[in-house]
Coordinates of C-alpha atoms in Angstrom, one line a residue:
X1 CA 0.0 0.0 0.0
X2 CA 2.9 2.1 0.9
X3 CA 3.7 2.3 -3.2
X4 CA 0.3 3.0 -4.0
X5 CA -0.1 5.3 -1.6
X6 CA 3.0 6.9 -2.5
X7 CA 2.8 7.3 -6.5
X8 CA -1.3 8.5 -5.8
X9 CA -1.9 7.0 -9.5
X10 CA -2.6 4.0 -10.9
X11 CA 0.1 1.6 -10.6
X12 CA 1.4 -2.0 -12.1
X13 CA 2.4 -5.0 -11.1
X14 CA 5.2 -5.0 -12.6
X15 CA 6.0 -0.9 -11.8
X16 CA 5.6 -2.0 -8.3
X17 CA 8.1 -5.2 -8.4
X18 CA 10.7 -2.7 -10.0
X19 CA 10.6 -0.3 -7.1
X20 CA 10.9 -2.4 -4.6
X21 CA 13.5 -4.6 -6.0
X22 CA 16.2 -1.6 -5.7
X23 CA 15.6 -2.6 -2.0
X24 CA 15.4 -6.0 -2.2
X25 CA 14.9 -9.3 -4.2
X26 CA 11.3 -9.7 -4.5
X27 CA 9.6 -12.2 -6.6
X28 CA 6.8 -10.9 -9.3
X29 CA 4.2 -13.5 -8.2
X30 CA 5.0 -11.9 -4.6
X31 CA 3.7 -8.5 -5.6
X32 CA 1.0 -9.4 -7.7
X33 CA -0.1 -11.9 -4.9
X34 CA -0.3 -8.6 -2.3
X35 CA -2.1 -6.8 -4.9
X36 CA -4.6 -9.2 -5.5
X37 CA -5.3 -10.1 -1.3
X38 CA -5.4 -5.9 -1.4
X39 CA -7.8 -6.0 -3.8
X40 CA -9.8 -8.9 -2.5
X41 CA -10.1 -6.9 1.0
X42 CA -11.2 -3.9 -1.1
X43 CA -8.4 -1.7 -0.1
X44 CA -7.5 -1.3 -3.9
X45 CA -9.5 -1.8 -6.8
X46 CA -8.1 -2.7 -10.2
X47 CA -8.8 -2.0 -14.0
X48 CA -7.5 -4.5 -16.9
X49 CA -5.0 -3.3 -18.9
X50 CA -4.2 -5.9 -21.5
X51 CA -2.9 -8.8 -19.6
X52 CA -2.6 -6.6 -16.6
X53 CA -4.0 -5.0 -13.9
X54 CA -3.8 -1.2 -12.8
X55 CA -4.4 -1.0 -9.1
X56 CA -5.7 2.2 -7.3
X57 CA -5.9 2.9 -3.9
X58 CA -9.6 3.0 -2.8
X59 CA -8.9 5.5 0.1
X60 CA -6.0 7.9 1.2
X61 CA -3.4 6.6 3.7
X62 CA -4.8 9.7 6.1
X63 CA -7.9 8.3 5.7
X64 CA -7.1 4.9 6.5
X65 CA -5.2 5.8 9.6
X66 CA -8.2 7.9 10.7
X67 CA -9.9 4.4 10.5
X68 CA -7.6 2.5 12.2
X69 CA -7.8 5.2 15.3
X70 CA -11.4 5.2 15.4
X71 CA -11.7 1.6 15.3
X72 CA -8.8 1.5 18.5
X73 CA -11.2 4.3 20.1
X74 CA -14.3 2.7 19.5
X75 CA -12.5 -0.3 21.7
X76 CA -12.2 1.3 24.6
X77 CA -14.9 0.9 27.3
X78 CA -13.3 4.4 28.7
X79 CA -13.2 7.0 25.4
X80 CA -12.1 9.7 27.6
X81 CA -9.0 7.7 29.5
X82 CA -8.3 6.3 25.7
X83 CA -7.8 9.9 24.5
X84 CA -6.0 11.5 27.6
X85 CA -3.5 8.4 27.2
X86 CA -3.0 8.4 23.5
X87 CA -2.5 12.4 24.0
X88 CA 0.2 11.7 26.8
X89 CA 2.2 10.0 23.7
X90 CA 1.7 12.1 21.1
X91 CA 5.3 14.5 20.4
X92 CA 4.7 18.3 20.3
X93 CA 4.6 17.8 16.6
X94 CA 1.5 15.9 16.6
X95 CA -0.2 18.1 19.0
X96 CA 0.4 21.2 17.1
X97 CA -1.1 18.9 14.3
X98 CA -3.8 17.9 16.7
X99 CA -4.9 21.8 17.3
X100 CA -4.7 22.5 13.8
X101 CA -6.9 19.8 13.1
X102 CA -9.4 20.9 15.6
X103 CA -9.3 24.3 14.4
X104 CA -10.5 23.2 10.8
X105 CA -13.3 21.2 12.0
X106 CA -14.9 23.5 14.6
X107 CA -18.4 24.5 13.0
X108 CA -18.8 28.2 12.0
X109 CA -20.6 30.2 14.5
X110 CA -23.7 31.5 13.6
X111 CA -23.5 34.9 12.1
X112 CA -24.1 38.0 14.4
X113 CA -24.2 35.4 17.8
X114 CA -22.3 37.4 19.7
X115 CA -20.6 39.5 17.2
X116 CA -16.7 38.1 17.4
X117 CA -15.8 36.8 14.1
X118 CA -18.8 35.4 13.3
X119 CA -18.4 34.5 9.4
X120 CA -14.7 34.7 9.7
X121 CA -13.2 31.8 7.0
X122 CA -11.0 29.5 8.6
X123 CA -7.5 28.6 7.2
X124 CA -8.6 24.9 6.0
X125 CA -5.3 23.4 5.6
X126 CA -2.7 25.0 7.9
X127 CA 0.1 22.9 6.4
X128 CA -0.5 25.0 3.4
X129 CA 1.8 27.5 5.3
X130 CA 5.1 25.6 4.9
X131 CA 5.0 24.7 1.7
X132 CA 6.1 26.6 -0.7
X133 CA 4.3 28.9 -2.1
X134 CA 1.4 28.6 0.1
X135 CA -2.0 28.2 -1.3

């Protein structure tokens, strides 16, 4: 998934096998074995292309590991204790990226409520600040 996820397009068999082989010997069957199980738990889906197949990532990898935490959170008989202790591990990077994400997905207040920034756009993807160029 990491290659797929990685290239965002379309990939091959084969364009997949050639990647990973500058890492390590990897058999062709090997990859196109993954593929197919990845495609078979609907995580990619696929298109013919001649004799082969062009797989595609059905989600994003964010949204996948927005999955993966809610299905750990959804676990817990505790959701409050599950959050203060997966907070308690996060680095100061991921809490920055934590308040930025909270900040993007607070509802609008209604206009005129109590007149402070009411209608005031919120920066919807504060990463956009480091990179270059910005928006």
């Amino acid at each position: 998934m990491t290659r797929v996820w990685k290239w965002n397009r379309p990939v091959t068999v084969r364009e997949v096998l050639e990647d990973l082989q500058k890492e390590r010997s990897i058999a062709y069957t090997t990859v196109m074995t993954v593929l197919d199980n990845l495609h078979q738990k609907g995580w990619v889906r696929r298109e013919s292309e001649g004799r082969a197949y062009r797989y595609e990532a059905v989600s994003t990898r964010a949204a996948y590991a927005a999955a993966l935490m809610n299905e750990a959170w959804s676990q817990s008989d505790n959701a409050a204790a599950a959050l203060v202790a997966f907070f308690g591990m996060m680095s100061e990077e991921q809490r920055q990226a934590l308040q930025d994400a909270m900040r993007i997905v607070q509802l609008p207040q209604t206009p005129g409520a109590d007149g402070d920034n009411a209608g005031t756009p919120v920066d919807e993807n504060p990463a956009s600040r480091d990179e270059p160029g910005g928006r």
